[in-house]
Structures are given as C-alpha cells and as structure tokens.
Amino acid sequence: MGWKSKGLEPNSKSFVTKKWTLLLCIGCFCAGMLFSDRMWTVPEAEDKVASREPGFKDERLKLNSEGSDPIMKGVQHEPKNILGEVSKTHNPIQTLDKTISSLEMELAAARAVQESIINGSPISDDMKIPETIVKRKYLMVVGINTAFSSRKRRDSVRATWMPQGEERKKLEEEKGIVMRFVIGHSSTSGGILDRAIEAEDRKHGDLLRLEHVEGYLELSAKTKTYFATAAALWDADFYVKVDDDVHVNIATLGATLASHRWKPRVYIGCMKSGPVLAQKGVRYHEPEYWKFGEEGNKYFRHATGQLYAISRDLASYIWINQHVLHKYANEDVSLGAWFIGLDVDHIDDRRLCCGTTDCEWKAQAGNICVASFDWTCSGICRSVERMKDVHRRCGEGKNALRTGTF
C-alpha cells in the first residue's frame, strides 16, 4: 500500500534530515575515537603526578624498608661487600688527599708572594728574572750570610771558593748551583751603606738583597727571610746557609747533598746540643732560657750555625709559615726549633765542620771536607788574611766543579 493510501505524504525535508543525521553520527563517532585515544595518556600523567606526592613516596619507602626492593634487599644481606668496596677506595682517597695537600701548599706559597707585593715589599733584580728561569730545577742555592762591614770577607771568598762572572753563571746553567751573598738593608733606607752595596752588586752581580734590616741581634729573622726568599725565587732540591768566614768546597757540598735527594725532609749539618746560657752579658745569651727547663739545661739537637742545609719541603714550610715562626736569640737554635714536631731527618755530617788544621791531612787522604773553620772563632780566625791559605791546603782542586756530576 502506498503512502497516499495511508493519508501520509512523504516529506522531502525530513528525508534530507535523516541523511544529515547519519553523517553527524559518523562524524561524532570519529571525533569520539580521536578523543578517546588522547585520553589514554591521562592515567600515566596522573601516575607521575601521584609519584611526586609525599604519600606515594612514603609508601615506596615503606615497601623498600620491608625488603620488597631487590636492590635494598641485596644491600641488607651483603654488608661485607660494602666494607670491601669502601676499603678499595681508601688508597685512591689517600692519594687524592696528598694531591690536595700539595696544591694547598702551592696556594699558600702564592698567597705569601701576593701579600709581599701588596705590602709594598721591594722586588730585587733576582725577582725580575724570566718565569721560565724561575721554574727551572736547581740542585742547591748557597746563601752566604754577610754584613755591610764585611766587604773584605766577601772579596776573600770571591778570590777563592766562589766562582765569578761567566764561570758562576755557567755553574748555574750546567750544574744547577746558585751562589749569592745574602744581605738586607740598613736602618736608613737609601743611605751610604745601601748605595755601597748596590754599587758592589752592579760590579759583581752576586748579591741577594733581602727585605730585612741588618743587625747582629736579628740573625734569626734574617735566616727566616733568606730561606723564604730563596724558596720563592729558585726551585731547588736544597737551600744552604753559610757564613762568609767559612771555607767551602762547593763540588763536595753538591755531591753530599745529592746523595740525600730521595729524602723528602732533610736537615743537614754538624749537630750539637750546647748549654742554654741564662746569664746576661755573655755571648750567646738566651733571654728565653726559662722555656728550656731548669738552669744548666741544654738545647735540643740542632745544626751549628756556620753551615747547614735544608731540603725543599722545609724551605717551603718556612716560606709559608714565616709570620708565625718564633725567633730565639741564636739563629741556629731558631732553625732547629722550627723543625721540632715535624717529621724531619736530622743528618749529622762532620765533614761540614772540619777544623783548619785537620782539613789538610783529610784532603790528602782523599776525605775532602765540605766546610772548614776554627771553632774558637766560630769561623776562620782572621779569615781575610787566611782564606787563601786554607783554600790552598784544603781546597778540592780547580777542576772539581767542572768535572763533578750531581
């Protein structure tokens, strides 16, 4: 039966609406699929957010504490393995600690130089040498302690055991041996004494000027300043201090020190332990005698002041700690005191303190002395007149330095 028989007439408008309805359904379905696909990632994001919340973290920690985490479980059941791993890292940590300590020493040394520059300390000609020369390695630096009034003593040394001019420069370049007379400044800066020293240095070029005011009672301060200055200027294995009225065989000294090169902290000299003199007015009086115990006590063992040598580590120690090192009345006592409490190898070598009467027969026997002087004078008596004679009788020979290997 047709539409008309039922009294119903098809509506073209409603037919068009059904088509659009179908299209809209299909479109909604596609849109729903797309939307659903994007929403699948939401639980993961929510899970990540939840993992950051304190409650979730507490739950994880609780599970780990109960042994559910296999990593933590393994740690709890194998404590011996942890101790083993810790022990394995002990040696590398010690090596790192030594490296850090060495860097701290270098940093402290650099700060000491910076402080001297900031304080306006004058820089000598030796400080102005090129950096490449400063960093060169030397065997030893020999500082000859002298005074303004000792010009003739210096000339007697120059005429005997201290090479001059090009020969001295060649000694530095080929053998690594630096030699300088060591002197500070007068109490009147720029006075006649300072001008005379400056003229002498221009002529010979063998003086090391210290930032120090000269004076016999200031020998401890001068010794400290010398080692600090020498350690800053030259990178040497050893630093030597010797008086200008002592005869020295440089090649023999170099060979002696070279035999101790492998030792890190070395203090070499003729070791002694003299009485602490409490009585005022006597030579070598010690104002702080009470620090050494009862009257009549002796000093601790230390090298006699005519000549002694210390290794690089000890010179650096003085350089870095110079502002806090206590000074006693006698410079050799002060030096020995600075090393009390340190792990230092004290080497007593009697060849560093031969007498001027026995050095000759020792040389003839092939046992050449390093240094010679008269104990009664704490140096060579009348050294200006006698230095050449002692050098002739006790010297090591002209070719000793040229042929010597260190």
Tab-separated table of C-alpha atoms in Angstrom:
chain	number	residue	atom	x	y	z
A	1	MET	CA	0.000	0.000	0.000
A	2	GLY	CA	1.411	3.441	-0.924
A	3	TRP	CA	1.966	6.385	1.203
A	4	LYS	CA	-1.041	8.100	-0.140
A	5	SER	CA	-3.418	5.301	0.827
A	6	LYS	CA	-2.466	5.831	4.442
A	7	GLY	CA	-3.023	9.510	4.173
A	8	LEU	CA	0.628	10.122	4.802
A	9	GLU	CA	2.594	12.154	2.356
A	10	PRO	CA	6.296	11.860	2.386
A	11	ASN	CA	8.091	14.952	3.456
A	12	SER	CA	11.173	15.666	1.410
A	13	LYS	CA	12.511	17.844	4.144
A	14	SER	CA	12.502	15.044	6.703
A	15	PHE	CA	14.322	12.714	4.281
A	16	VAL	CA	17.125	15.236	3.954
A	17	THR	CA	17.342	15.482	7.743
A	18	LYS	CA	17.905	11.722	8.084
A	19	LYS	CA	20.916	11.903	5.760
A	20	TRP	CA	22.463	14.644	7.736
A	21	THR	CA	21.715	12.771	10.892
A	22	LEU	CA	23.654	9.780	9.601
A	23	LEU	CA	26.570	11.976	8.637
A	24	LEU	CA	26.553	13.639	12.011
A	25	CYS	CA	26.600	10.233	13.744
A	26	ILE	CA	29.573	9.134	11.716
A	27	GLY	CA	31.366	12.401	12.484
A	28	CYS	CA	30.640	12.098	16.200
A	29	PHE	CA	31.932	8.527	16.176
A	30	CYS	CA	35.213	9.615	14.602
A	31	ALA	CA	35.531	12.509	16.993
A	32	GLY	CA	34.886	10.179	19.904
A	33	MET	CA	37.576	7.784	18.736
A	34	LEU	CA	40.077	10.632	18.467
A	35	PHE	CA	39.162	11.975	21.888
A	36	SER	CA	39.355	8.532	23.488
A	37	ASP	CA	42.827	7.936	22.041
A	38	ARG	CA	44.122	11.185	23.526
A	39	MET	CA	42.641	10.419	26.919
A	40	TRP	CA	44.538	7.133	27.289
A	41	THR	CA	47.647	9.101	28.308
A	42	VAL	CA	45.910	10.726	31.275
A	43	PRO	CA	46.360	7.833	33.713
A	44	GLU	CA	50.124	7.826	33.049
A	45	ALA	CA	50.349	11.527	33.723
A	46	GLU	CA	48.261	11.098	36.841
A	47	ASP	CA	50.552	8.295	37.926
A	48	LYS	CA	53.593	10.542	37.502
A	49	VAL	CA	51.905	13.287	39.491
A	50	ALA	CA	50.990	10.836	42.204
A	51	SER	CA	54.574	9.599	42.356
A	52	ARG	CA	55.681	13.074	43.342
A	53	GLU	CA	53.254	13.332	46.211
A	54	PRO	CA	54.568	12.725	49.745
A	55	GLY	CA	52.099	9.958	50.450
A	56	PHE	CA	53.184	7.979	47.436
A	57	LYS	CA	56.857	8.488	48.288
A	58	ASP	CA	56.232	7.331	51.825
A	59	GLU	CA	54.568	4.188	50.517
A	60	ARG	CA	57.567	3.449	48.292
A	61	LEU	CA	59.935	3.958	51.212
A	62	LYS	CA	57.783	1.686	53.307
A	63	LEU	CA	57.899	-1.042	50.706
A	64	ASN	CA	61.680	-0.706	50.426
A	65	SER	CA	62.082	-0.941	54.177
A	66	GLU	CA	60.080	-4.153	54.159
A	67	GLY	CA	62.507	-5.749	51.709
A	68	SER	CA	60.344	-5.594	48.609
A	69	ASP	CA	63.018	-3.641	46.692
A	70	PRO	CA	65.545	-6.176	45.350
A	71	ILE	CA	68.382	-3.622	45.371
A	72	MET	CA	67.897	-2.694	49.007
A	73	LYS	CA	67.393	-6.314	49.869
A	74	GLY	CA	70.774	-7.190	48.401
A	75	VAL	CA	72.436	-4.399	50.347
A	76	GLN	CA	70.929	-5.566	53.622
A	77	HIS	CA	72.048	-9.126	53.137
A	78	GLU	CA	75.577	-8.291	51.946
A	79	PRO	CA	77.188	-5.772	54.381
A	80	LYS	CA	80.595	-7.324	53.868
A	81	ASN	CA	80.540	-6.353	50.209
A	82	ILE	CA	80.043	-2.702	51.175
A	83	LEU	CA	83.027	-2.779	53.526
A	84	GLY	CA	85.098	-4.316	50.766
A	85	GLU	CA	84.173	-1.583	48.333
A	86	VAL	CA	84.952	1.089	50.931
A	87	SER	CA	88.381	-0.418	51.595
A	88	LYS	CA	89.119	-0.432	47.880
A	89	THR	CA	88.575	3.343	47.727
A	90	HIS	CA	90.853	4.032	50.716
A	91	ASN	CA	94.115	4.212	48.766
A	92	PRO	CA	92.753	6.459	45.996
A	93	ILE	CA	91.368	8.778	48.669
A	94	GLN	CA	94.783	8.947	50.337
A	95	THR	CA	96.421	9.775	47.005
A	96	LEU	CA	93.846	12.482	46.384
A	97	ASP	CA	94.423	13.852	49.870
A	98	LYS	CA	98.165	14.142	49.235
A	99	THR	CA	97.491	15.911	45.957
A	100	ILE	CA	95.131	18.355	47.647
A	101	SER	CA	97.702	18.955	50.391
A	102	SER	CA	100.358	19.712	47.776
A	103	LEU	CA	98.039	22.126	45.992
A	104	GLU	CA	97.255	23.834	49.296
A	105	MET	CA	100.988	24.308	49.921
A	106	GLU	CA	101.406	25.868	46.490
A	107	LEU	CA	98.377	28.088	47.061
A	108	ALA	CA	99.713	29.222	50.421
A	109	ALA	CA	103.066	29.988	48.816
A	110	ALA	CA	101.362	32.014	46.098
A	111	ARG	CA	99.430	33.926	48.732
A	112	ALA	CA	102.672	34.693	50.559
A	113	VAL	CA	104.104	36.230	47.403
A	114	GLN	CA	100.903	38.174	46.827
A	115	GLU	CA	100.961	39.540	50.377
A	116	SER	CA	104.558	40.701	49.994
A	117	ILE	CA	103.609	42.521	46.802
A	118	ILE	CA	100.510	44.089	48.401
A	119	ASN	CA	102.566	45.209	51.399
A	120	GLY	CA	104.884	47.065	49.058
A	121	SER	CA	107.984	44.944	49.566
A	122	PRO	CA	110.678	45.966	47.091
A	123	ILE	CA	111.473	43.433	44.399
A	124	SER	CA	115.153	42.752	43.783
A	125	ASP	CA	116.733	42.093	40.410
A	126	ASP	CA	116.524	38.358	41.119
A	127	MET	CA	112.753	38.648	41.360
A	128	LYS	CA	112.617	40.099	37.866
A	129	ILE	CA	114.208	37.163	36.080
A	130	PRO	CA	112.025	35.460	33.457
A	131	GLU	CA	109.392	33.000	34.672
A	132	THR	CA	110.894	30.166	32.647
A	133	ILE	CA	114.175	30.520	34.564
A	134	VAL	CA	112.381	30.748	37.924
A	135	LYS	CA	110.663	27.408	37.297
A	136	ARG	CA	113.873	25.631	36.376
A	137	LYS	CA	115.043	22.929	38.770
A	138	TYR	CA	118.337	23.531	40.609
A	139	LEU	CA	120.439	21.321	42.810
A	140	MET	CA	121.111	23.860	45.531
A	141	VAL	CA	121.039	27.528	46.441
A	142	VAL	CA	124.010	28.612	48.549
A	143	GLY	CA	123.363	31.774	50.551
A	144	ILE	CA	126.489	33.322	52.042
A	145	ASN	CA	125.498	35.376	55.082
A	146	THR	CA	127.303	38.702	55.100
A	147	ALA	CA	127.116	42.228	56.541
A	148	PHE	CA	127.775	45.789	55.403
A	149	SER	CA	131.137	45.828	57.160
A	150	SER	CA	132.311	42.569	55.544
A	151	ARG	CA	133.395	43.770	52.093
A	152	LYS	CA	136.899	42.339	52.551
A	153	ARG	CA	135.482	38.993	53.634
A	154	ARG	CA	133.350	38.874	50.514
A	155	ASP	CA	136.363	39.649	48.343
A	156	SER	CA	138.348	36.869	50.024
A	157	VAL	CA	135.565	34.405	49.214
A	158	ARG	CA	135.367	35.631	45.617
A	159	ALA	CA	139.111	35.145	45.271
A	160	THR	CA	138.973	31.529	46.477
A	161	TRP	CA	135.972	29.175	46.519
A	162	MET	CA	133.206	31.225	44.880
A	163	PRO	CA	133.317	31.310	41.046
A	164	GLN	CA	132.973	34.719	39.428
A	165	GLY	CA	131.407	36.251	36.328
A	166	GLU	CA	130.656	33.897	33.456
A	167	GLU	CA	132.019	30.957	35.388
A	168	ARG	CA	129.402	31.454	38.092
A	169	LYS	CA	126.616	31.807	35.505
A	170	LYS	CA	127.823	28.665	33.773
A	171	LEU	CA	127.731	26.879	37.118
A	172	GLU	CA	124.050	27.773	37.456
A	173	GLU	CA	123.169	26.714	33.932
A	174	GLU	CA	125.150	23.467	33.734
A	175	LYS	CA	125.294	22.243	37.338
A	176	GLY	CA	122.219	23.849	38.853
A	177	ILE	CA	124.197	25.544	41.631
A	178	VAL	CA	123.198	29.097	42.610
A	179	MET	CA	125.500	31.159	44.835
A	180	ARG	CA	124.718	34.562	46.330
A	181	PHE	CA	125.904	36.758	49.164
A	182	VAL	CA	122.862	37.461	51.329
A	183	ILE	CA	122.327	40.892	52.848
A	184	GLY	CA	119.410	43.090	53.821
A	185	HIS	CA	119.092	46.861	54.111
A	186	SER	CA	120.397	49.421	56.550
A	187	SER	CA	118.191	51.120	59.116
A	188	THR	CA	118.445	54.256	56.989
A	189	SER	CA	116.916	53.250	53.687
A	190	GLY	CA	118.894	54.547	50.729
A	191	GLY	CA	121.803	55.616	52.910
A	192	ILE	CA	125.507	55.348	52.197
A	193	LEU	CA	125.649	51.673	53.218
A	194	ASP	CA	122.865	50.704	50.829
A	195	ARG	CA	124.403	52.703	47.999
A	196	ALA	CA	127.760	50.998	48.523
A	197	ILE	CA	126.128	47.545	48.376
A	198	GLU	CA	124.217	48.485	45.243
A	199	ALA	CA	127.460	49.590	43.565
A	200	GLU	CA	129.141	46.318	44.599
A	201	ASP	CA	126.243	44.315	43.192
A	202	ARG	CA	126.435	46.181	39.883
A	203	LYS	CA	130.088	45.184	39.668
A	204	HIS	CA	129.812	41.510	40.647
A	205	GLY	CA	126.118	40.653	40.324
A	206	ASP	CA	126.344	38.111	43.152
A	207	LEU	CA	124.259	39.668	45.945
A	208	LEU	CA	120.755	38.746	47.074
A	209	ARG	CA	119.049	41.672	48.788
A	210	LEU	CA	116.505	40.759	51.434
A	211	GLU	CA	113.591	42.736	52.804
A	212	HIS	CA	115.296	42.832	56.183
A	213	VAL	CA	117.040	45.410	58.376
A	214	GLU	CA	120.581	44.269	59.161
A	215	GLY	CA	121.701	43.769	62.761
A	216	TYR	CA	123.529	41.057	64.706
A	217	LEU	CA	120.568	40.522	67.042
A	218	GLU	CA	118.341	40.000	64.013
A	219	LEU	CA	120.099	36.938	62.576
A	220	SER	CA	117.126	34.669	63.284
A	221	ALA	CA	114.831	36.973	61.325
A	222	LYS	CA	117.385	37.223	58.528
A	223	THR	CA	117.735	33.450	58.293
A	224	LYS	CA	113.965	33.041	58.071
A	225	THR	CA	113.708	35.740	55.398
A	226	TYR	CA	116.564	34.214	53.419
A	227	PHE	CA	115.012	30.745	53.209
A	228	ALA	CA	111.600	32.195	52.376
A	229	THR	CA	113.060	34.419	49.645
A	230	ALA	CA	115.278	31.712	48.174
A	231	ALA	CA	112.401	29.212	48.077
A	232	ALA	CA	110.280	31.788	46.247
A	233	LEU	CA	112.986	32.602	43.699
A	234	TRP	CA	114.532	29.221	42.921
A	235	ASP	CA	113.066	25.731	42.784
A	236	ALA	CA	115.991	23.801	44.244
A	237	ASP	CA	116.454	20.464	45.977
A	238	PHE	CA	118.436	22.086	48.815
A	239	TYR	CA	118.992	25.513	50.348
A	240	VAL	CA	122.273	26.188	52.135
A	241	LYS	CA	123.245	28.902	54.585
A	242	VAL	CA	126.947	29.532	55.257
A	243	ASP	CA	128.859	32.342	56.925
A	244	ASP	CA	131.281	34.500	54.937
A	245	ASP	CA	134.267	33.491	57.113
A	246	VAL	CA	133.970	29.756	56.337
A	247	HIS	CA	135.795	27.877	53.583
A	248	VAL	CA	133.559	25.665	51.419
A	249	ASN	CA	134.313	23.057	48.766
A	250	ILE	CA	131.296	23.540	46.503
A	251	ALA	CA	131.651	20.352	44.443
A	252	THR	CA	131.964	18.236	47.596
A	253	LEU	CA	128.969	20.019	49.094
A	254	GLY	CA	126.932	19.337	45.951
A	255	ALA	CA	127.846	15.647	45.919
A	256	THR	CA	126.996	15.340	49.627
A	257	LEU	CA	123.574	16.891	49.235
A	258	ALA	CA	122.835	14.959	46.038
A	259	SER	CA	123.211	11.707	47.978
A	260	HIS	CA	120.180	12.738	50.079
A	261	ARG	CA	117.998	13.817	47.181
A	262	TRP	CA	115.485	10.978	47.603
A	263	LYS	CA	114.625	12.036	51.168
A	264	PRO	CA	111.698	14.467	51.439
A	265	ARG	CA	112.539	16.490	54.592
A	266	VAL	CA	116.255	16.726	55.288
A	267	TYR	CA	118.146	18.896	57.773
A	268	ILE	CA	121.924	18.505	57.322
A	269	GLY	CA	124.740	19.922	59.406
A	270	CYS	CA	127.050	19.302	62.328
A	271	MET	CA	124.509	18.582	65.044
A	272	LYS	CA	125.203	19.844	68.548
A	273	SER	CA	123.423	20.469	71.832
A	274	GLY	CA	125.087	23.298	73.691
A	275	PRO	CA	124.139	24.765	77.077
A	276	VAL	CA	121.343	27.307	77.412
A	277	LEU	CA	123.091	30.420	78.731
A	278	ALA	CA	120.871	32.245	81.197
A	279	GLN	CA	123.476	34.754	82.410
A	280	LYS	CA	123.123	38.214	80.904
A	281	GLY	CA	126.077	39.845	79.188
A	282	VAL	CA	127.680	36.644	77.936
A	283	ARG	CA	127.920	35.718	74.277
A	284	TYR	CA	125.014	33.634	73.005
A	285	HIS	CA	122.849	34.641	75.978
A	286	GLU	CA	119.339	33.211	75.680
A	287	PRO	CA	116.714	35.635	77.085
A	288	GLU	CA	114.064	32.905	76.911
A	289	TYR	CA	116.174	30.392	78.796
A	290	TRP	CA	113.227	29.502	81.062
A	291	LYS	CA	111.478	27.815	78.144
A	292	PHE	CA	114.181	25.143	78.089
A	293	GLY	CA	113.668	23.954	81.673
A	294	GLU	CA	115.912	24.432	84.660
A	295	GLU	CA	119.120	26.451	84.512
A	296	GLY	CA	122.023	24.404	83.201
A	297	ASN	CA	119.904	22.513	80.693
A	298	LYS	CA	120.990	22.051	77.107
A	299	TYR	CA	119.310	22.925	73.838
A	300	PHE	CA	117.652	20.307	71.690
A	301	ARG	CA	119.833	18.868	68.930
A	302	HIS	CA	120.385	21.346	66.082
A	303	ALA	CA	122.960	22.148	63.399
A	304	THR	CA	125.777	24.536	64.178
A	305	GLY	CA	125.328	27.911	62.515
A	306	GLN	CA	128.471	28.051	60.360
A	307	LEU	CA	126.912	25.913	57.612
A	308	TYR	CA	123.734	23.889	57.291
A	309	ALA	CA	121.353	22.816	54.532
A	310	ILE	CA	117.655	22.024	54.351
A	311	SER	CA	115.587	20.368	51.645
A	312	ARG	CA	112.903	21.974	49.512
A	313	ASP	CA	109.990	20.864	51.709
A	314	LEU	CA	111.473	22.503	54.794
A	315	ALA	CA	112.323	25.725	52.961
A	316	SER	CA	108.749	25.866	51.674
A	317	TYR	CA	107.490	25.273	55.213
A	318	ILE	CA	109.481	28.301	56.427
A	319	TRP	CA	108.289	30.366	53.469
A	320	ILE	CA	104.611	29.634	54.083
A	321	ASN	CA	104.712	29.901	57.896
A	322	GLN	CA	107.290	32.675	58.274
A	323	HIS	CA	104.851	35.025	60.016
A	324	VAL	CA	104.201	32.611	62.908
A	325	LEU	CA	107.643	31.032	63.429
A	326	HIS	CA	109.148	32.083	66.751
A	327	LYS	CA	112.652	33.564	66.784
A	328	TYR	CA	115.124	32.821	69.543
A	329	ALA	CA	118.272	34.850	70.182
A	330	ASN	CA	120.505	32.453	68.232
A	331	GLU	CA	119.642	31.730	64.599
A	332	ASP	CA	120.826	28.122	64.611
A	333	VAL	CA	118.628	27.410	67.642
A	334	SER	CA	115.693	29.108	65.918
A	335	LEU	CA	116.078	26.951	62.821
A	336	GLY	CA	116.197	23.781	64.891
A	337	ALA	CA	113.139	24.908	66.871
A	338	TRP	CA	111.104	25.414	63.690
A	339	PHE	CA	111.508	21.727	62.872
A	340	ILE	CA	110.554	20.406	66.302
A	341	GLY	CA	107.363	18.422	65.873
A	342	LEU	CA	107.919	17.856	62.159
A	343	ASP	CA	108.912	14.544	60.588
A	344	VAL	CA	112.442	15.690	59.723
A	345	ASP	CA	115.522	13.583	59.040
A	346	HIS	CA	118.386	15.128	61.062
A	347	ILE	CA	121.689	14.219	59.399
A	348	ASP	CA	124.877	14.780	61.394
A	349	ASP	CA	127.739	15.052	58.894
A	350	ARG	CA	131.055	16.045	60.489
A	351	ARG	CA	132.589	16.879	57.123
A	352	LEU	CA	130.592	20.099	57.325
A	353	CYS	CA	132.630	21.342	60.277
A	354	CYS	CA	136.303	20.434	59.807
A	355	GLY	CA	138.993	22.423	61.544
A	356	THR	CA	141.502	24.441	59.536
A	357	THR	CA	144.307	22.301	60.929
A	358	ASP	CA	142.900	18.860	60.112
A	359	CYS	CA	141.245	19.660	56.773
A	360	GLU	CA	144.633	19.455	55.037
A	361	TRP	CA	145.547	15.894	56.002
A	362	LYS	CA	141.944	14.813	55.378
A	363	ALA	CA	142.200	16.208	51.854
A	364	GLN	CA	145.488	14.385	51.330
A	365	ALA	CA	143.817	11.166	52.480
A	366	GLY	CA	141.039	11.666	49.923
A	367	ASN	CA	138.401	12.577	52.506
A	368	ILE	CA	137.825	16.169	51.431
A	369	CYS	CA	135.931	18.351	53.870
A	370	VAL	CA	132.795	20.203	52.847
A	371	ALA	CA	133.475	23.178	55.132
A	372	SER	CA	136.404	24.264	57.294
A	373	PHE	CA	136.667	26.845	60.076
A	374	ASP	CA	138.078	27.392	63.572
A	375	TRP	CA	135.729	26.563	66.436
A	376	THR	CA	137.409	29.108	68.684
A	377	CYS	CA	136.414	31.919	66.321
A	378	SER	CA	133.128	30.393	65.069
A	379	GLY	CA	134.707	30.835	61.648
A	380	ILE	CA	138.180	31.092	60.184
A	381	CYS	CA	140.208	33.265	62.519
A	382	ARG	CA	141.379	36.342	60.586
A	383	SER	CA	139.592	34.964	57.529
A	384	VAL	CA	140.515	37.896	55.270
A	385	GLU	CA	144.210	37.092	55.654
A	386	ARG	CA	143.941	33.288	55.936
A	387	MET	CA	141.218	32.310	53.453
A	388	LYS	CA	143.649	31.832	50.557
A	389	ASP	CA	145.935	29.666	52.670
A	390	VAL	CA	143.060	27.460	53.846
A	391	HIS	CA	141.849	27.186	50.262
A	392	ARG	CA	145.289	26.135	49.086
A	393	ARG	CA	145.662	23.463	51.747
A	394	CYS	CA	142.083	22.194	51.998
A	395	GLY	CA	140.574	23.004	48.605
A	396	GLU	CA	139.162	20.294	46.338
A	397	GLY	CA	141.005	21.473	43.207
A	398	LYS	CA	140.174	23.752	40.299
A	399	ASN	CA	138.597	21.041	38.142
A	400	ALA	CA	136.319	19.585	40.814
A	401	LEU	CA	133.326	21.704	39.846
A	402	ARG	CA	133.865	21.305	36.119
A	403	THR	CA	134.120	17.505	36.242
A	404	GLY	CA	131.680	16.954	39.085
A	405	THR	CA	128.348	15.255	38.434
A	406	PHE	CA	125.459	15.605	40.835
